[in-house]
Coordinates of C-alpha atoms in Angstrom, one line a residue:
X1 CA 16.0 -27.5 -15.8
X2 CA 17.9 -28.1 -19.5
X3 CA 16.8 -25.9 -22.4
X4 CA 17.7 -25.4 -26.1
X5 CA 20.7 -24.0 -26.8
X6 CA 20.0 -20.4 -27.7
X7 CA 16.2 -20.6 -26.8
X8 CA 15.1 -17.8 -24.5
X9 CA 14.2 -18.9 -21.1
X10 CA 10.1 -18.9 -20.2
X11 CA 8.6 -18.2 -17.1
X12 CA 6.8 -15.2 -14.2
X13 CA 8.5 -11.9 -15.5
X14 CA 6.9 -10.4 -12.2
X15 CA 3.8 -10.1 -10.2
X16 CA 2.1 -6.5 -9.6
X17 CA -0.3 -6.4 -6.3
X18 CA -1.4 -3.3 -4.9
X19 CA -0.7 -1.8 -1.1
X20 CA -2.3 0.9 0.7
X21 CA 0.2 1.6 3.1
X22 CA 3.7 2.1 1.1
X23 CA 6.1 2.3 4.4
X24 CA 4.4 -0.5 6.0
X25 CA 5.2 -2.5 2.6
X26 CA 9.0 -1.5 2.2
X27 CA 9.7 -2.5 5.5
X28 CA 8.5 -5.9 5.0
X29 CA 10.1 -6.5 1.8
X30 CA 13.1 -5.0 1.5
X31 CA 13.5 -4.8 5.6
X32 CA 11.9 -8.2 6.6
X33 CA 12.2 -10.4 3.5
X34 CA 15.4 -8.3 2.4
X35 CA 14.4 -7.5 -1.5
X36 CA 16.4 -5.0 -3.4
X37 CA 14.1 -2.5 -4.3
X38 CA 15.2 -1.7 -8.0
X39 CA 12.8 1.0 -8.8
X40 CA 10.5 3.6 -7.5
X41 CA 8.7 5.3 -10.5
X42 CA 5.4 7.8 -10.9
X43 CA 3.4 4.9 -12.7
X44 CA 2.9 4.5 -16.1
X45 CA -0.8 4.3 -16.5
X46 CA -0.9 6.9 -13.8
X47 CA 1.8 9.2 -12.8
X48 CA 0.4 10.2 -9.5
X49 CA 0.4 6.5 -8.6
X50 CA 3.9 5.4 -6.8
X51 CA 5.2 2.1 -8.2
X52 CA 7.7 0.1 -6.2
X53 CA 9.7 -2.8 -8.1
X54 CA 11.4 -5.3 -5.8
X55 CA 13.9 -8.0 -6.8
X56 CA 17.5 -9.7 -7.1
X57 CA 20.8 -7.1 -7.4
X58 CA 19.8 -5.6 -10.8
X59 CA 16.0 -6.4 -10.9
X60 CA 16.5 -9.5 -13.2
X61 CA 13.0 -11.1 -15.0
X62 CA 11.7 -13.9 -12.3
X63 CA 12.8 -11.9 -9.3
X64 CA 10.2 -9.0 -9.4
X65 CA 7.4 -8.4 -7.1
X66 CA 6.4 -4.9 -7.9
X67 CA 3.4 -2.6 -6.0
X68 CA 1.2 -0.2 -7.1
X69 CA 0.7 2.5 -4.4
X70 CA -2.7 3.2 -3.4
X71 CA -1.9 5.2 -0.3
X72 CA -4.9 4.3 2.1
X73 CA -6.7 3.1 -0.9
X74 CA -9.8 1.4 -0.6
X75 CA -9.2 -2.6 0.4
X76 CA -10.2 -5.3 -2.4
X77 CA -11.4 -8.7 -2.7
X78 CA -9.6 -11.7 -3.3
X79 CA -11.6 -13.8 -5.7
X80 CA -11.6 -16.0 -9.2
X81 CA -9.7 -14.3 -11.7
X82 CA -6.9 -13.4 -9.4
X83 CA -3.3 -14.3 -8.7
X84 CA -4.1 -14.3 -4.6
X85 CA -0.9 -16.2 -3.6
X86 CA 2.8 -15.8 -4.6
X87 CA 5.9 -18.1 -3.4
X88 CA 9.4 -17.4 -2.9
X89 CA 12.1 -19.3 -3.0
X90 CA 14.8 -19.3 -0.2
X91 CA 17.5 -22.2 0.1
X92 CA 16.1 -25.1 2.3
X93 CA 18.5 -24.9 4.9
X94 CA 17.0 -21.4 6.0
X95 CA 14.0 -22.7 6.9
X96 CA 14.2 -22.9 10.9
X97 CA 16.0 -19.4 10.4
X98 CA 13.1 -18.1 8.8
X99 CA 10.9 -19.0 12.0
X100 CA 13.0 -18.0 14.3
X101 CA 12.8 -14.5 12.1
X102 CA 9.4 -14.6 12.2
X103 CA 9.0 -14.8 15.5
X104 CA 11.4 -12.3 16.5
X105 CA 9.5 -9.6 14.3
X106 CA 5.8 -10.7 15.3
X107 CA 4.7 -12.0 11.6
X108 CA 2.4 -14.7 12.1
X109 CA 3.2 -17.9 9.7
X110 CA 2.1 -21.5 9.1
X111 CA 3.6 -24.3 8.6
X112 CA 5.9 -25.7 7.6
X113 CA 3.9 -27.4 5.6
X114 CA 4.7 -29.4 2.3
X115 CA 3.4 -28.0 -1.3
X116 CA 4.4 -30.3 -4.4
X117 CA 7.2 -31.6 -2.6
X118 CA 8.8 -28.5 -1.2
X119 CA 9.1 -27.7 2.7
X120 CA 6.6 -24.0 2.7
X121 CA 6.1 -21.5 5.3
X122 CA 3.0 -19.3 4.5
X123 CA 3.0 -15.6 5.7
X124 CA 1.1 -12.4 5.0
X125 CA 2.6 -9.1 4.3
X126 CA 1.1 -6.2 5.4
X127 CA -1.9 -6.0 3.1
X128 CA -3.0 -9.1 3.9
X129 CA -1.7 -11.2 0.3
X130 CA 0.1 -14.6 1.1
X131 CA 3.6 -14.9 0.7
X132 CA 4.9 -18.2 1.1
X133 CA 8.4 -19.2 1.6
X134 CA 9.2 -22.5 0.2
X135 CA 12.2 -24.3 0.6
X136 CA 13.9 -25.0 -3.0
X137 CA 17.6 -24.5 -4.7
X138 CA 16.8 -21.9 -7.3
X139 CA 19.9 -19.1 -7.0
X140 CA 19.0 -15.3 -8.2
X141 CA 20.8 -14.4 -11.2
X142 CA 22.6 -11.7 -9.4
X143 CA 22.1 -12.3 -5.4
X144 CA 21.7 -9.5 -3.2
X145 CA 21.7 -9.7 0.5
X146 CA 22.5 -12.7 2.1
X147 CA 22.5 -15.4 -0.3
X148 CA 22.3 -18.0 2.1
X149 CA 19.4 -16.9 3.8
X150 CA 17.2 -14.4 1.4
X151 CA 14.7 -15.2 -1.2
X152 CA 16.2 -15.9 -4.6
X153 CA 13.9 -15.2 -7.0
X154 CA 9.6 -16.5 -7.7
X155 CA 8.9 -19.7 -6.9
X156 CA 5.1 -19.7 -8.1
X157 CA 2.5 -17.7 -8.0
X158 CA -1.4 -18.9 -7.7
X159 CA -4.5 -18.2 -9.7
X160 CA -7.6 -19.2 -8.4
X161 CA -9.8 -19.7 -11.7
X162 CA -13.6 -20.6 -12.4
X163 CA -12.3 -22.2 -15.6
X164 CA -9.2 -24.2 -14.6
X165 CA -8.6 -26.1 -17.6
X166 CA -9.5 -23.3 -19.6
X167 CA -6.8 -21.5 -17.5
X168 CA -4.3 -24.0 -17.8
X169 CA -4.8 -24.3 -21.7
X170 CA -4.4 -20.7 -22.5
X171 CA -0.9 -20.5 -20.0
X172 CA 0.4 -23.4 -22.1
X173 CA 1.4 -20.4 -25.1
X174 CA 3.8 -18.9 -22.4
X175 CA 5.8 -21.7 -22.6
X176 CA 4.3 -23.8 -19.7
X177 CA 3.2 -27.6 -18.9
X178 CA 1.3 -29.4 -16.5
X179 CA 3.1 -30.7 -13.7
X180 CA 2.0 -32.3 -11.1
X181 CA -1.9 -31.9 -9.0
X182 CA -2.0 -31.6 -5.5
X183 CA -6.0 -31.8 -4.6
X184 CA -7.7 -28.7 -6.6
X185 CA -4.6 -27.3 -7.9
X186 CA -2.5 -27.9 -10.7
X187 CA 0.7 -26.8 -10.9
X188 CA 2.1 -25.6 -14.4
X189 CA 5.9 -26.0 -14.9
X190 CA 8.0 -23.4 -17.1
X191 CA 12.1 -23.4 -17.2
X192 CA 12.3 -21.8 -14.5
X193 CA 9.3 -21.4 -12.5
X194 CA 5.7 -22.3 -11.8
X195 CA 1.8 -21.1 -11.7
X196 CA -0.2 -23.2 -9.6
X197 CA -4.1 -22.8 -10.9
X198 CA -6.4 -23.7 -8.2
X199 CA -10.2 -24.7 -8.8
X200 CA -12.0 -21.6 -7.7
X201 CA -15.8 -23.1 -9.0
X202 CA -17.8 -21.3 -6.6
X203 CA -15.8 -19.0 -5.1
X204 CA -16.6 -15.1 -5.4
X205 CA -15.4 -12.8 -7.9
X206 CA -12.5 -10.7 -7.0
X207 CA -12.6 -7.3 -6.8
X208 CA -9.9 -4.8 -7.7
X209 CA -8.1 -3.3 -4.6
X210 CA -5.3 -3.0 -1.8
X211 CA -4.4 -6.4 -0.6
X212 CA -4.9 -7.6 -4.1
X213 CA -2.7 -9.0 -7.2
X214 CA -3.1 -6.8 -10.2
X215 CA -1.8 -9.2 -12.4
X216 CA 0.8 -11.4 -13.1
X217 CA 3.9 -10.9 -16.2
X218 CA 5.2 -13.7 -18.2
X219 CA 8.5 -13.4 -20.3
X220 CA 9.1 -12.4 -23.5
X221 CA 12.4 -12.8 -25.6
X222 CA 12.0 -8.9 -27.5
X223 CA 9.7 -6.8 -28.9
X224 CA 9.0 -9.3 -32.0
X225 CA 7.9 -11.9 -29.7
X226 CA 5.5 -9.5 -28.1
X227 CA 4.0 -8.5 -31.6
X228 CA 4.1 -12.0 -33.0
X229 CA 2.0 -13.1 -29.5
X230 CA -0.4 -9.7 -30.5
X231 CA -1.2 -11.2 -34.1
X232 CA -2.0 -14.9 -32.9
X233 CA -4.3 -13.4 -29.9
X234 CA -5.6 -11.5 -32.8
X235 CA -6.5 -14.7 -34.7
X236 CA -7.7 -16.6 -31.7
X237 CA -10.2 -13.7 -31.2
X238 CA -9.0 -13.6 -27.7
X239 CA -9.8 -10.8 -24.9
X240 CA -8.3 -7.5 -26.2
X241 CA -4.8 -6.8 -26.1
X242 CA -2.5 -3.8 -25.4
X243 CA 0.9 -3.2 -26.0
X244 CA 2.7 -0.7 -23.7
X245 CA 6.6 1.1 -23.8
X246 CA 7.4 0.9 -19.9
X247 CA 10.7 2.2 -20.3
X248 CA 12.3 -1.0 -18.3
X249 CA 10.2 -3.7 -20.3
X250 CA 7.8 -3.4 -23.6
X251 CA 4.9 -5.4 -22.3
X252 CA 1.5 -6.6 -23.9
X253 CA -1.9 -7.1 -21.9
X254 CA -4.0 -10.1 -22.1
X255 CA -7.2 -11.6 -20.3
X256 CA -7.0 -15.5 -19.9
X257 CA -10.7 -16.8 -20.4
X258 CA -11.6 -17.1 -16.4
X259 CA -10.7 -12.9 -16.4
X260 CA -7.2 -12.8 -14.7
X261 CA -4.9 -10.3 -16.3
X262 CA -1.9 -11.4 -17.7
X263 CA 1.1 -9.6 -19.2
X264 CA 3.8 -10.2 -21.3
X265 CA 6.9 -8.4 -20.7
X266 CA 10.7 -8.4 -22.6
X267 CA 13.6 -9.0 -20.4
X268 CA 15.1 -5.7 -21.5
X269 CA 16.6 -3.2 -21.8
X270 CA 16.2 -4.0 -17.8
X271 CA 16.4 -1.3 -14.9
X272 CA 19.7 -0.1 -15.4
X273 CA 18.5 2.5 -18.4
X274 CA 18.4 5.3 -16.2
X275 CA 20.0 4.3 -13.3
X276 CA 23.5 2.9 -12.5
X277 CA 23.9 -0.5 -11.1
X278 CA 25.0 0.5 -7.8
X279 CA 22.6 2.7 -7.1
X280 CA 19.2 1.2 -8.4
X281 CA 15.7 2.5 -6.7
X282 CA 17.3 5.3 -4.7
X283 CA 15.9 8.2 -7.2
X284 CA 12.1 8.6 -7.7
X285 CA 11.6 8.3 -11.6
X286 CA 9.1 9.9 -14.0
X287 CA 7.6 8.3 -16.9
X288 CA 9.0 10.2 -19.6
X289 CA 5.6 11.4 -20.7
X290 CA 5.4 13.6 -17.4
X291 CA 9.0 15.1 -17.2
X292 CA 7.1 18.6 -17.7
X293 CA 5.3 18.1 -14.1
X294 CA 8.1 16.1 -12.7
X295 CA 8.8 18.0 -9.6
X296 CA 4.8 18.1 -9.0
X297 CA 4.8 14.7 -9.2
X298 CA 7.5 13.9 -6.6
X299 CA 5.8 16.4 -4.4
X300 CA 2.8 14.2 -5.0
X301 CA 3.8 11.0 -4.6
X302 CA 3.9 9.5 -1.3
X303 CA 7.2 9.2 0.6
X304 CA 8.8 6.9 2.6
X305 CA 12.1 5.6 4.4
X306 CA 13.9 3.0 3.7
X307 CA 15.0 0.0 6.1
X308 CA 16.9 1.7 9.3
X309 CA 16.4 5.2 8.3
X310 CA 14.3 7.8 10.5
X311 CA 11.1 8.3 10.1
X312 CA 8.3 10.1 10.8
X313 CA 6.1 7.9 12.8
X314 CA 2.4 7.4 11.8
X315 CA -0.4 8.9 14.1
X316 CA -4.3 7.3 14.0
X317 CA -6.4 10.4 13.8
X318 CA -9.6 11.1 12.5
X319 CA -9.1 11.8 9.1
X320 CA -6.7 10.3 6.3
X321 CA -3.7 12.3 5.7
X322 CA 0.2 12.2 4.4
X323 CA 3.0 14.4 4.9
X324 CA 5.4 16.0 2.1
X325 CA 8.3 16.8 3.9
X326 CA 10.8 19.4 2.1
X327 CA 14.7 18.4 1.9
X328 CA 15.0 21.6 3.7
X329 CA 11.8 22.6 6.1
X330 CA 11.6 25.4 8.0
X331 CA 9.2 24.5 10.8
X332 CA 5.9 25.8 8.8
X333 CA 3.0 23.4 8.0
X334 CA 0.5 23.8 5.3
X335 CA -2.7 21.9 6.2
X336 CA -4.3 21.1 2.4
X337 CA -8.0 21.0 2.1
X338 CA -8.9 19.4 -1.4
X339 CA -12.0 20.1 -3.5
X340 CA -14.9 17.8 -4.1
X341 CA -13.4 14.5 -5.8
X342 CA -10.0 15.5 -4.9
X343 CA -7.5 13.5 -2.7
X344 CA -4.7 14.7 -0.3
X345 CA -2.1 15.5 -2.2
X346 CA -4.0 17.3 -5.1
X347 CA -2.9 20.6 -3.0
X348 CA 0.7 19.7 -2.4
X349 CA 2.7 21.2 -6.2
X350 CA 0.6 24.9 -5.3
X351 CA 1.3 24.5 -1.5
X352 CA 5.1 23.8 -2.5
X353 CA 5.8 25.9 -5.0
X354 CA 4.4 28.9 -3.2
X355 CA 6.2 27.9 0.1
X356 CA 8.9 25.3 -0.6
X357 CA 10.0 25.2 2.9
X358 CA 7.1 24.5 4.4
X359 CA 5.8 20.7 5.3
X360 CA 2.8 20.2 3.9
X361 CA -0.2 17.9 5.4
X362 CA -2.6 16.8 3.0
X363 CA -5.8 15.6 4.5
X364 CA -8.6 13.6 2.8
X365 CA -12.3 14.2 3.5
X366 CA -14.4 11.6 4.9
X367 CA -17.9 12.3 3.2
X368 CA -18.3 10.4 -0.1
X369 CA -20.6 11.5 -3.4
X370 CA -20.6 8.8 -6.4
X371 CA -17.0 7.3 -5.4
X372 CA -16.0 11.3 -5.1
X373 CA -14.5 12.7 -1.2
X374 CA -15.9 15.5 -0.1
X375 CA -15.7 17.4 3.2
X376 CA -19.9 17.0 4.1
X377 CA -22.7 15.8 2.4
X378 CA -24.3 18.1 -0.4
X379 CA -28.2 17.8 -0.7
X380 CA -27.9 20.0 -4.0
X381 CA -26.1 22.2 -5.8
X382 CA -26.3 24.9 -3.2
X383 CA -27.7 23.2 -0.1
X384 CA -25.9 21.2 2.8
X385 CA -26.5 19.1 5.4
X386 CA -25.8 21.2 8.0
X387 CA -25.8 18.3 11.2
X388 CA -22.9 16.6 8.7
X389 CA -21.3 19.7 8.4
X390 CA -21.0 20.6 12.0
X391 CA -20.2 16.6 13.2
X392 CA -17.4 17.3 10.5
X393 CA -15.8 20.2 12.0
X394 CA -16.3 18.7 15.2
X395 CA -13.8 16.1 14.2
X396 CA -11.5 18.0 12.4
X397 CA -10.7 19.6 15.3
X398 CA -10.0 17.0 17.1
X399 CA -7.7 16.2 14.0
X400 CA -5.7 19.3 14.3
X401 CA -5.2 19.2 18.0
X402 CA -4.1 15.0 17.3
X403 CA -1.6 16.3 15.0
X404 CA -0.2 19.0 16.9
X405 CA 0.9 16.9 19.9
X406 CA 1.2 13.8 17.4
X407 CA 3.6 15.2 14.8
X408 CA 5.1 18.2 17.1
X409 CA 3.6 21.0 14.5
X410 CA 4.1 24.5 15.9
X411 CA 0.3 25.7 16.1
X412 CA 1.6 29.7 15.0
X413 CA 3.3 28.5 12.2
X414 CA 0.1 26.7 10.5
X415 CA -1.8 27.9 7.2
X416 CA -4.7 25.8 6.4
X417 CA -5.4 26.1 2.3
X418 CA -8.8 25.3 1.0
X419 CA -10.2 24.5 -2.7
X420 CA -14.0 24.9 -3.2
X421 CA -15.3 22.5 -0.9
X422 CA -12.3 22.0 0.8
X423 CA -12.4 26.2 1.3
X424 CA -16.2 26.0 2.3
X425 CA -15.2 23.5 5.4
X426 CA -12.1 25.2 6.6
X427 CA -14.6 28.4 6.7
X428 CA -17.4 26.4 8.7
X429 CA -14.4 24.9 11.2
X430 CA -13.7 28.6 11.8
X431 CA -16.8 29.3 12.7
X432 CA -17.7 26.5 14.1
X433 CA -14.5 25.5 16.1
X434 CA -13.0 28.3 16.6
X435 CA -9.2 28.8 17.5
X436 CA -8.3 25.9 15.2
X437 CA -7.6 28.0 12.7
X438 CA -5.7 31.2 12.6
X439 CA -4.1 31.9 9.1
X440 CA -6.5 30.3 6.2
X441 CA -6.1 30.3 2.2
X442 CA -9.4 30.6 1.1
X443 CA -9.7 29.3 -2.9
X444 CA -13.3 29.9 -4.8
X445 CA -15.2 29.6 -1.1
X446 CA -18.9 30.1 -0.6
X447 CA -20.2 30.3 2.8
X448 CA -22.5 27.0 3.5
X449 CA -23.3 27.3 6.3
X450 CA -27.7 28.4 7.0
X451 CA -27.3 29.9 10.3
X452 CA -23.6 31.4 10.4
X453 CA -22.6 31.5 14.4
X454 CA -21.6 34.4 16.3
X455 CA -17.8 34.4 16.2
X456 CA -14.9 36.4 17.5
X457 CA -12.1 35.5 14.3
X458 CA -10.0 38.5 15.9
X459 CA -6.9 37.9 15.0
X460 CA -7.8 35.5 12.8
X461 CA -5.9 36.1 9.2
X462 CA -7.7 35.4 5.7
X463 CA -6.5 35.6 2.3
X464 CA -9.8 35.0 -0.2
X465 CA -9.5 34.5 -3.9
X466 CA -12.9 34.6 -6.2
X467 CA -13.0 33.8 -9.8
X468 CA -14.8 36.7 -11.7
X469 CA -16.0 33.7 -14.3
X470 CA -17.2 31.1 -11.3
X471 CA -20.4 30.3 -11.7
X472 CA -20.5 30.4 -7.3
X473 CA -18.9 33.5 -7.1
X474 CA -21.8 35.5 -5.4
X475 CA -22.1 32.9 -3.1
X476 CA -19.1 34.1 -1.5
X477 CA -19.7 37.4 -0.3
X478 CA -21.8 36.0 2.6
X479 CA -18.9 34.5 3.4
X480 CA -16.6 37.8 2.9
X481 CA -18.9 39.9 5.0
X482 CA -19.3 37.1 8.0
X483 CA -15.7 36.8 8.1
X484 CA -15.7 40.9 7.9
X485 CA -18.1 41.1 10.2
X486 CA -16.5 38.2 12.9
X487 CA -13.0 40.3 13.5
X488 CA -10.9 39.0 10.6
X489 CA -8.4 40.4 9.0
X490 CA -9.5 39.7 5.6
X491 CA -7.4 39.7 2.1
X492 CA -10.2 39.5 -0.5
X493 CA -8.6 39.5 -4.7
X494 CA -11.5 38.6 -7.5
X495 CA -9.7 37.7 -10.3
X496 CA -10.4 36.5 -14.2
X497 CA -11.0 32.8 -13.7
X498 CA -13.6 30.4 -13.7
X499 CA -13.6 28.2 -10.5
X500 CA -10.5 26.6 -11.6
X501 CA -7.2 27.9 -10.5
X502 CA -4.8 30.1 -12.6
X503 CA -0.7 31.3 -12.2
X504 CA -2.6 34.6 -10.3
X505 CA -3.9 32.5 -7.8
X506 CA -0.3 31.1 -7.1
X507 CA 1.2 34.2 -7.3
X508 CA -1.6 35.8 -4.9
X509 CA -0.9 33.2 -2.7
X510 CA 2.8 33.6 -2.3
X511 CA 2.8 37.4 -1.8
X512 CA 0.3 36.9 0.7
X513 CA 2.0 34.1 2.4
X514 CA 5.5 35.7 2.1
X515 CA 4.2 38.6 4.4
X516 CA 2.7 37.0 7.1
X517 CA 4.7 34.0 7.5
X518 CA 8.1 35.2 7.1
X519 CA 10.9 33.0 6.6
X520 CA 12.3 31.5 3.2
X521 CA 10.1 31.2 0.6
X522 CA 12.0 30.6 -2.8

């Protein structure tokens, strides 16, 4: 396609969609479709959100499919206002090779079909979004892989609008124009690329979630083009806009009128700012905002493995967990028990900086309060549903024994850590089920439980910390003298804190853990 000399190419910058299962997606994308992935990045809305960016050799603008990570994160709906389809394209020759690879690796396709002229195979990655693989000579502006095979760069992606028209007028800005119509879609034509808006009249809403487009970036030539764009949008008394710093891009948020998200992002300074060339998306970056907390973050943020690297393999067991796995582990596990609206890994900077050896297992509770995970229902402040509480422990059991011959975890070298609710449960499962737990990290507990069983916890080891300040703090001595009174061997410290944590609960913690474990722990 010709352009003016000296005018800045338009077209898709990237797409952003969201997975729930990060390992699942980089084998697929950079295994299966053979991406480079360019980046890997705390996010920069959210720092305790990974952020994947796939593309060409150095991540160039119309390459990028990027992911936000919502680790086991609740699934969305694909509806109007929605990119809910994106197209790749790969050189036309490839296609048989492409469904021979398909079938070889069990991905399900259809096709191929024709779209607008082009020969299209249509897949689904892992989450369920359609990737389609159509047949057309567009080279990347720095191939990676195998050129004569691989996806080049975007094709197209598709919104499915309630406004059409409306959609179709409002992309025209970005330096698009109608093409051609195919039945209910119409495809707009940049430069370099296309967006296909399909007639969704009718069709649901779509709801934010994994499996789901966030939204799709258009190009920008710098950061004056991005605030002249701001000032029109301004004038036009459009949806609101926001311009963002993302380090690799200055972008600015926009709503077209049907409600899908839209951003426009500079081609630089590009992805090579903190990384060389040669060695793009092999070091997990921090927004610069979060350098303090960096190594919390990375303890955080899920791992993964690349294409033909070991791995640990991924057990189904009753409850939602993740491993952090030390470069250095010493055969210890730390089973992390979160508080009420926590998630798994809220546990894992204490659990590694007071034993940095140690693997840690975060798991997620499976009760639910107002959007918040808890461990078992609450009735009020003070009162539980006992039946929940027991079917709970019950199951986490049944958990811990799954990941002990699952995973191969040594059962004499486990410490469960609790916080506040997360404490309260791993107290109940001792009681309840015993021998599951033998060393236990108890943080601002209260015993729950109505009608406390008769227990033998001989042998049983249990380090307690109370906040002097917590509003709950009386309701843990039940607990203190049941445990007392069952045979364990109970550390109890009250300290000057509130039912938040403090640097004396981490340094509690380690003395506590440094005897009885053993081994390295600094």
């Amino acid at each position: 396609m010709h352009q003016q000399a000296g005018k800045p190419e338009s077209g898709i910058h990237h797409v952003t969609l969201i997975t729930r299962n990060v390992q699942a997606n980089v084998d697929f994308y950079a295994g299966f479709l053979g991406l480079r992935l360019v980046k890997r990045t705390g996010g920069y809305e959210d720092a305790e959100q990974l952020h994947l960016f796939y593309g060409d050799a150095a991540g160039s603008p119309g390459t990028l499919i990027t992911f936000l990570v919502w680790e086991d994160g609740a699934t969305g709906r694909v509806g109007h206002g929605q990119v809910f389809e994106i197209a790749l394209a790969i050189p036309p020759s490839s296609i048989g090779e492409w469904m021979t690879r398909c079938l070889q690796h069990g991905i399900a396709m259809q096709g191929p079909s024709r779209e607008f002229g082009e020969t299209v195979l249509r897949l689904k990655d892992p989450d369920g979004v359609i990737v389609k693989l159509a047949g057309v000579d567009m080279p990347a502006p720095h191939p990676w892989g195998d050129a004569g095979r691989g996806p080049a760069r975007l094709r197209a992606v598709t919104i499915l609008s309630e406004a059409p028209e409306e959609t179709a007028a409002f992309i025209t800005r970005f330096g698009y124009r109608q093409g051609p119509v195919e039945g209910n879609t119409t495809r707009m034509l940049s430069d370099t690329d296309a967006i296909d808006i399909r007639d969704g009249s009718g069709f649901v809403e779509g709801i934010p979630g994994t499996g789901t487009a966030d939204h799709v970036a258009v190009r920008a030539a710098n950061i004056a083009a991005i605030e002249a764009l701001e000032t029109q949008l301004a004038t036009l008394n459009s949806s609101p806009t926001n311009v963002h710093d993302r380090r690799y891009f200055t972008s600015l948020y926009v709503r077209e009128p049907a409600g899908t998200l839209l951003e426009v992002a500079t081609d630089g300074p590009g992805f090579a700012v903190d990384e060389p060339p040669d060695t793009l998306g092999t070091t997990l970056m921090v927004p610069p905002g979060d350098q303090l907390r960096a190594q919390d973050l990375r303890v955080m943020l899920p791992q993964f493995a690349m294409p033909g690297q070991p791995r640990t393999p991924r057990r189904e067991l009753p409850f939602v967990h993740r491993f952090f796995t030390p470069d250095d582990p010493d055969g210890s596990t730390m089973v992390l028990l979160h508080g009420t609206g926590g998630t798994e890994a809220d546990l894992m900077p204490l659990a590694h900086r007071i034993s940095p050896h140690a693997t840690l297992l975060g798991v997620r509770g499976r009760a639910h309060e107002e959007g918040n995970a808890r461990w078992f229902r609450r009735l009020g402040p003070t009162s539980f549903d006992q039946a929940d509480i027991r079917s709970e422990a019950e199951a986490f059991a049944a958990f811990v024994e799954g990941a002990v011959a699952g995973y191969g975890l040594d059962p004499a070298r486990m410490t469960f850590m609790g916080l506040s609710n997360g404490a309260n449960f791993a107290a109940s499962v001792m009681g309840l089920q015993p021998g599951h737990i033998a060393k236990a990290i108890l943080l601002r507990p209260m015993m729950v439980l109505e009608d406390p069983p008769a227990t033998d916890l001989a042998g049983t080891e249990v380090l307690m910390i109370a906040g002097a300040r917590d509003p709950f703090s009386n309701f843990g001595r039940p607990l203190a003298q049941w445990l007392e009174g069952s045979g364990a061997m109970l550390d109890l410290h009250t300290i000057g804190a509130g039912h938040e944590l403090s640097q004396e609960d981490e340094t509690i913690t380690r003395d506590w853990l440094r005897i009885r474990q053993g081994g390295r722990h600094g």
